[in-house]
Tab-separated table of C-alpha atoms in Angstrom:
chain	number	residue	atom	x	y	z
A	56	LEU	CA	-16.775	4.112	-2.018
A	57	SER	CA	-13.680	4.472	0.144
A	58	GLY	CA	-15.688	3.809	3.304
A	59	LEU	CA	-17.172	0.590	1.928
A	60	SER	CA	-13.757	-0.430	0.596
A	61	THR	CA	-12.379	0.008	4.108
A	62	VAL	CA	-15.063	-2.255	5.577
A	63	VAL	CA	-14.811	-5.115	3.058
A	64	ALA	CA	-11.006	-5.201	3.409
A	65	PHE	CA	-11.370	-6.464	6.988
A	66	ILE	CA	-12.587	-9.821	5.658
A	67	PRO	CA	-9.367	-10.723	3.783
A	68	LEU	CA	-7.404	-9.145	6.639
A	69	ALA	CA	-8.942	-11.591	9.121
A	70	TRP	CA	-8.171	-14.487	6.784
A	71	HIS	CA	-4.500	-13.520	6.396
A	72	ILE	CA	-4.070	-12.906	10.118
A	73	ARG	CA	-5.333	-16.437	10.696
A	74	ASN	CA	-2.778	-17.738	8.164
A	75	LYS	CA	0.021	-15.472	9.519
A	76	ASN	CA	0.859	-14.049	6.097
A	77	THR	CA	2.855	-10.996	7.148
A	78	ALA	CA	3.365	-9.383	3.731
A	79	ALA	CA	-0.316	-9.691	2.787
A	80	ILE	CA	-1.370	-8.361	6.212
A	81	CYS	CA	0.842	-5.299	5.719
A	82	LEU	CA	-0.542	-4.720	2.207
A	83	ILE	CA	-4.142	-4.844	3.436
A	84	VAL	CA	-3.374	-2.576	6.401
A	85	TRP	CA	-1.718	0.044	4.166
A	86	ILE	CA	-4.598	-0.032	1.641
A	87	THR	CA	-7.225	0.081	4.388
A	88	LEU	CA	-5.471	2.954	6.169
A	89	PHE	CA	-5.286	4.934	2.920
A	90	ASN	CA	-8.989	4.334	2.224
A	91	PHE	CA	-10.034	5.207	5.770
A	92	LEU	CA	-8.163	8.518	5.576
A	93	SER	CA	-9.753	9.259	2.180
A	94	PHE	CA	-13.171	8.437	3.651
A	95	SER	CA	-12.578	10.771	6.613
A	96	ASN	CA	-11.447	13.604	4.356
A	97	ALA	CA	-14.461	13.242	2.060
A	98	LEU	CA	-16.771	13.512	5.069
A	99	ILE	CA	-15.030	16.626	6.408
A	100	TRP	CA	-14.236	18.522	3.180
A	101	GLY	CA	-16.766	17.030	0.757
A	102	GLY	CA	-19.331	19.844	0.674
A	103	SER	CA	-19.750	22.556	-1.936
A	104	GLU	CA	-16.672	23.372	-3.993
A	105	PHE	CA	-16.141	26.749	-2.404
A	106	ASP	CA	-16.895	25.645	1.158
A	107	ILE	CA	-13.206	24.778	1.259
A	108	TYR	CA	-12.423	28.464	1.912
A	109	THR	CA	-14.462	28.526	5.118
A	110	ALA	CA	-14.029	24.904	6.239
A	111	TRP	CA	-11.943	23.698	9.172
A	112	ASP	CA	-8.227	24.173	8.530
A	113	GLY	CA	-7.420	20.627	9.700
A	114	LYS	CA	-4.421	21.576	11.831
A	115	ILE	CA	-2.820	18.684	13.730
A	116	PHE	CA	-5.262	16.245	12.072
A	117	CYS	CA	-3.845	16.907	8.594
A	118	ASP	CA	-0.274	17.169	9.900
A	119	VAL	CA	-0.560	13.539	10.991
A	120	GLU	CA	-2.629	12.425	7.999
A	121	VAL	CA	-0.233	13.581	5.293
A	122	LYS	CA	2.557	11.522	6.857
A	123	PHE	CA	0.369	8.425	6.784
A	124	PHE	CA	-0.700	9.157	3.199
A	125	ILE	CA	2.943	9.226	2.145
A	126	ALA	CA	3.765	6.117	4.183
A	127	SER	CA	0.736	4.220	2.837
A	128	GLY	CA	1.635	4.918	-0.783
A	129	ALA	CA	5.147	3.580	-0.194
A	130	GLY	CA	3.849	0.710	1.934
A	131	ILE	CA	1.526	-0.567	-0.789
A	132	VAL	CA	4.283	-0.900	-3.414
A	133	SER	CA	6.774	-2.388	-0.945
A	134	SER	CA	4.233	-4.931	0.358
A	135	ILE	CA	3.485	-6.040	-3.204
A	136	ALA	CA	7.224	-6.618	-3.634
A	137	ALA	CA	7.327	-8.644	-0.395
A	138	ILE	CA	4.456	-10.880	-1.524
A	139	ALA	CA	6.029	-11.517	-4.929
A	140	ARG	CA	9.400	-12.207	-3.272
A	141	ASN	CA	7.872	-14.759	-0.904
A	142	LEU	CA	6.095	-16.550	-3.751
A	143	ALA	CA	9.308	-16.667	-5.765
A	144	ARG	CA	11.127	-18.117	-2.752
A	145	VAL	CA	8.460	-20.810	-2.309
A	146	MET	CA	8.888	-21.827	-5.952
A	147	SER	CA	12.679	-21.862	-5.796
A	148	ASN	CA	12.597	-25.597	-4.985
A	149	LYS	CA	15.348	-24.916	-2.450
A	150	VAL	CA	13.288	-23.994	0.589
A	151	THR	CA	13.748	-25.602	3.975
A	152	VAL	CA	11.356	-28.511	4.508
A	153	ILE	CA	11.239	-28.023	8.293
A	154	LYS	CA	11.368	-24.349	9.279
A	155	THR	CA	13.023	-23.731	12.615
A	156	LYS	CA	12.086	-20.812	14.844
A	157	GLN	CA	15.250	-19.052	13.703
A	158	VAL	CA	14.285	-19.411	10.025
A	159	ARG	CA	10.733	-18.214	10.678
A	160	ARG	CA	12.039	-15.270	12.692
A	161	ARG	CA	14.456	-14.313	9.923
A	162	GLU	CA	11.695	-14.468	7.300
A	163	LEU	CA	9.434	-12.339	9.509
A	164	VAL	CA	12.155	-9.708	9.953
A	165	GLN	CA	12.791	-9.638	6.196
A	166	ASP	CA	9.095	-9.157	5.457
A	167	LEU	CA	8.751	-6.393	8.032
A	168	LEU	CA	11.845	-4.587	6.769
A	169	LEU	CA	10.493	-4.609	3.227
A	170	CYS	CA	6.893	-3.758	4.151
A	171	LEU	CA	7.670	-1.137	6.816
A	172	GLY	CA	11.178	0.099	6.030
A	173	LEU	CA	10.355	2.283	3.033
A	174	PRO	CA	7.136	3.727	4.555
A	175	VAL	CA	8.922	4.679	7.774
A	176	TRP	CA	11.792	6.187	5.762
A	177	THR	CA	9.516	8.327	3.576
A	178	MET	CA	7.435	9.397	6.562
A	179	ALA	CA	10.534	10.548	8.453
A	180	ILE	CA	12.506	12.078	5.581
A	181	HIS	CA	9.526	13.938	4.085
A	182	TYR	CA	9.945	16.828	6.525
A	183	PHE	CA	13.283	17.766	4.922
A	184	VAL	CA	11.574	18.400	1.557
A	185	GLN	CA	8.185	19.586	2.849
A	186	PRO	CA	7.683	23.211	1.709
A	187	SER	CA	4.412	23.670	3.655
A	188	ARG	CA	2.397	21.807	6.251
A	189	TYR	CA	-0.117	20.556	3.661
A	190	LEU	CA	-2.669	21.618	1.082
A	191	LEU	CA	-6.441	21.485	1.559
A	192	LEU	CA	-8.321	20.322	-1.535
A	193	ALA	CA	-12.102	20.177	-1.727
A	194	THR	CA	-13.311	16.567	-1.165
A	195	THR	CA	-9.759	15.178	-1.335
A	196	GLY	CA	-8.888	17.014	1.888
A	197	CYS	CA	-5.393	16.851	3.376
A	198	THR	CA	-2.745	16.626	0.651
A	199	PRO	CA	1.014	16.396	1.262
A	200	THR	CA	3.435	18.773	-0.427
A	201	ILE	CA	6.933	18.025	-1.736
A	202	SER	CA	9.590	20.599	-2.566
A	203	ASP	CA	10.730	21.146	-6.154
A	204	SER	CA	14.355	21.038	-4.972
A	205	TRP	CA	16.587	18.221	-6.267
A	206	PRO	CA	16.897	16.274	-2.924
A	207	SER	CA	13.219	15.332	-3.301
A	208	ILE	CA	14.270	12.929	-6.057
A	209	PRO	CA	16.688	10.661	-4.134
A	210	LEU	CA	14.922	11.066	-0.776
A	211	VAL	CA	11.301	10.425	-1.773
A	212	LEU	CA	10.349	10.330	-5.452
A	213	ILE	CA	12.728	7.677	-6.805
A	214	TRP	CA	11.776	4.873	-4.423
A	215	PRO	CA	8.272	3.873	-5.629
A	216	PRO	CA	9.507	3.217	-9.209
A	217	ILE	CA	12.512	1.267	-7.907
A	218	ILE	CA	10.408	-0.925	-5.608
A	219	SER	CA	7.880	-1.450	-8.407
A	220	LEU	CA	10.706	-2.746	-10.612
A	221	VAL	CA	11.742	-5.097	-7.802
A	222	SER	CA	8.144	-6.353	-7.676
A	223	ALA	CA	8.150	-6.883	-11.435
A	224	TYR	CA	11.395	-8.867	-11.184
A	225	TYR	CA	10.016	-11.220	-8.537
A	226	ALA	CA	6.687	-11.569	-10.361
A	227	GLY	CA	8.573	-12.554	-13.502
A	228	LEU	CA	10.628	-14.992	-11.442
A	229	VAL	CA	7.433	-16.609	-10.142
A	230	LEU	CA	6.114	-17.080	-13.675
A	231	VAL	CA	9.403	-18.615	-14.850
A	232	ARG	CA	9.612	-20.996	-11.888
A	233	VAL	CA	5.961	-22.043	-12.074
A	234	HIS	CA	6.487	-22.899	-15.727
A	235	ARG	CA	9.759	-24.709	-14.999
A	236	TYR	CA	8.378	-26.744	-12.100
A	237	ARG	CA	4.793	-27.087	-13.330
A	238	GLN	CA	4.935	-30.872	-13.021
A	239	GLN	CA	6.128	-30.666	-9.392
A	240	PHE	CA	4.071	-27.579	-8.477
A	241	ALA	CA	1.863	-29.237	-5.840
A	242	ASP	CA	4.805	-31.173	-4.353
A	243	ILE	CA	6.902	-28.012	-4.043
A	244	LEU	CA	4.080	-26.214	-2.231
A	245	ARG	CA	3.687	-29.100	0.231
A	246	SER	CA	7.415	-29.399	0.899
A	247	SER	CA	7.852	-25.624	1.325
A	248	ASN	CA	6.029	-25.737	4.688
A	249	SER	CA	4.608	-22.325	3.795
A	250	GLY	CA	0.971	-23.223	4.487
A	251	LEU	CA	0.077	-22.361	0.888
A	252	THR	CA	-2.301	-24.516	-1.097
A	253	THR	CA	-2.535	-24.215	-4.873
A	254	SER	CA	-5.579	-21.957	-4.502
A	255	ARG	CA	-3.914	-19.710	-1.930
A	256	PHE	CA	-0.742	-19.441	-4.006
A	257	ILE	CA	-2.702	-18.485	-7.122
A	258	ARG	CA	-4.802	-15.923	-5.245
A	259	LEU	CA	-1.728	-14.263	-3.748
A	260	PHE	CA	0.013	-14.196	-7.106
A	261	VAL	CA	-3.046	-12.822	-8.918
A	262	LEU	CA	-3.362	-10.090	-6.268
A	263	SER	CA	0.294	-9.055	-6.530
A	264	LEU	CA	0.208	-9.234	-10.337
A	265	VAL	CA	-2.969	-7.153	-10.708
A	266	LEU	CA	-1.746	-4.468	-8.298
A	267	LEU	CA	1.676	-4.513	-9.979
A	268	VAL	CA	0.122	-4.005	-13.426
A	269	ILE	CA	-1.725	-0.988	-12.005
A	270	ASN	CA	1.068	0.493	-9.878
A	271	LEU	CA	4.095	-0.024	-12.123
A	272	PRO	CA	3.018	2.360	-14.901
A	273	LEU	CA	1.467	4.775	-12.392
A	274	THR	CA	4.635	5.129	-10.322
A	275	PHE	CA	6.677	5.810	-13.460
A	276	TYR	CA	4.062	8.235	-14.763
A	277	VAL	CA	4.091	10.202	-11.511
A	278	PHE	CA	7.886	10.171	-11.478
A	279	TYR	CA	7.983	11.374	-15.100
A	280	ARG	CA	5.530	14.203	-14.407
A	281	ASN	CA	7.547	15.291	-11.378
A	282	MET	CA	10.751	15.266	-13.412
A	283	GLU	CA	9.176	17.598	-15.997
A	284	GLN	CA	9.117	20.519	-13.584
A	285	PRO	CA	12.128	22.831	-13.171
A	286	TRP	CA	14.261	21.838	-10.177
A	287	THR	CA	15.785	24.367	-7.818
A	288	PRO	CA	18.773	24.214	-5.421
A	289	TYR	CA	18.007	23.023	-1.916
A	290	ASP	CA	17.571	25.762	0.685
A	291	TRP	CA	16.360	24.843	4.168
A	292	ASP	CA	15.426	28.452	5.026
A	293	SER	CA	13.382	28.756	1.849
A	294	ILE	CA	11.543	25.446	2.357
A	295	HIS	CA	10.877	26.042	6.065
A	296	GLY	CA	10.498	29.801	5.905
A	297	LYS	CA	7.958	32.120	7.474
A	298	ASP	CA	5.189	30.943	5.097
A	299	TRP	CA	5.576	27.269	6.033
A	300	ASP	CA	2.497	27.420	8.304
A	301	TYR	CA	0.286	28.933	5.596
A	302	ILE	CA	-2.354	26.415	4.451
A	303	LEU	CA	-3.362	26.826	0.818
A	304	ARG	CA	-7.008	25.931	0.110
A	305	ILE	CA	-7.865	24.768	-3.421
A	306	PRO	CA	-11.261	23.969	-5.021
A	307	SER	CA	-11.013	20.606	-6.763
A	308	HIS	CA	-13.630	21.312	-9.490
A	309	ASN	CA	-15.081	17.842	-8.804
A	310	ILE	CA	-11.787	16.125	-9.632
A	311	ILE	CA	-10.409	13.623	-7.116
A	312	GLN	CA	-6.694	12.831	-7.058
A	313	PHE	CA	-6.125	9.574	-8.910
A	314	ASP	CA	-4.190	7.911	-6.053
A	315	ARG	CA	-7.378	7.963	-3.961
A	316	TRP	CA	-9.204	5.999	-6.686
A	317	VAL	CA	-6.350	3.484	-6.978
A	318	SER	CA	-6.524	2.601	-3.277
A	319	VAL	CA	-10.332	2.334	-3.392
A	320	GLY	CA	-10.100	-0.098	-6.308
A	321	ALA	CA	-7.372	-2.060	-4.543
A	322	GLY	CA	-9.679	-2.566	-1.540
A	323	TYR	CA	-12.369	-4.138	-3.722
A	324	ILE	CA	-9.804	-6.258	-5.560
A	325	LEU	CA	-8.657	-7.614	-2.180
A	326	PHE	CA	-12.205	-8.591	-1.302
A	327	PHE	CA	-13.038	-10.281	-4.602
A	328	ILE	CA	-9.802	-12.283	-4.625
A	329	PHE	CA	-9.755	-13.364	-0.972
A	330	GLY	CA	-13.304	-12.787	0.228
A	331	MET	CA	-15.080	-15.100	-2.217
A	332	GLY	CA	-13.005	-18.307	-2.086
A	333	ASN	CA	-13.589	-21.571	-0.241
A	334	ASP	CA	-11.278	-20.587	2.621
A	335	ALA	CA	-13.231	-17.366	3.134
A	336	LEU	CA	-16.573	-19.180	2.982
A	337	LYS	CA	-15.376	-21.613	5.659
A	338	MET	CA	-14.365	-18.618	7.786
A	339	TYR	CA	-17.825	-17.041	7.361
A	340	ARG	CA	-19.426	-20.342	8.349
A	341	GLY	CA	-17.247	-20.415	11.471
A	342	TRP	CA	-18.407	-16.915	12.390
A	343	LEU	CA	-22.038	-17.903	11.905
A	344	ASP	CA	-21.520	-21.056	13.985
A	345	THR	CA	-20.045	-18.927	16.758
A	346	ILE	CA	-23.173	-16.775	17.009
A	347	GLY	CA	-25.520	-19.735	16.545
A	348	PHE	CA	-26.747	-19.111	12.972
A	349	GLY	CA	-24.642	-21.730	11.195
A	350	LYS	CA	-27.204	-24.492	11.672
A	351	TYR	CA	-29.808	-22.522	9.661
A	352	LEU	CA	-27.627	-22.310	6.508
């Protein structure tokens, strides 16, 4: 499922690259990266439950993977926020009619900061609260670890719920502004010089709203469950002690971590929202024309 989800996500990715939608491109890349890593892990560690004790230890490969897993999780929620923010800005009725290169550059930088800033931060700061290299779970494979010391909260754990709340704020703002300017909706889209048609706007908003509805409660649930555990004082020597290199192997009892299922579902949602519309069909026709099959359909 994760492998197929990785493949079908390339179709909406190609469409958004053509339309230069930075926030949506980042979202698709983060989801696709997460799914590809899940697919790779299932191939390597997806045998019998107890094969995990004799399987490859994943050194170097998993060291890199767990950083990208952490970055991807943060990147998905921050990219959703960027999409919702852009849609709210389009509907503000105060956008620049003619966008200069300086304006476009500033918007690009803002999108990249939001879509990449938090992932890069969590990837870099994770080492300070990483009590072991990683865990190896059957089928799930490489799994990052986070210390139960209190700095884990402000450094890593608190940010997904905060960014999800930011996404909810902008999504609510979009709904309010669409209702307020419903009579001028099409005119506002044309004057925004954003390249969005009514269909594209609705598809982007539906995507961000669906993923927000899924991620908002999940991020708070994960945060709540983490807060239930007893927290200990921070001790660098304890976190990065002599056992830091020990790799714990755990049978999964046929249970896959829920975050892997969320990203798989998100990949299919991307395809059904952006891979089945008129714009996508025109793109498919262009591909077929390029290889000479368009005239037969």
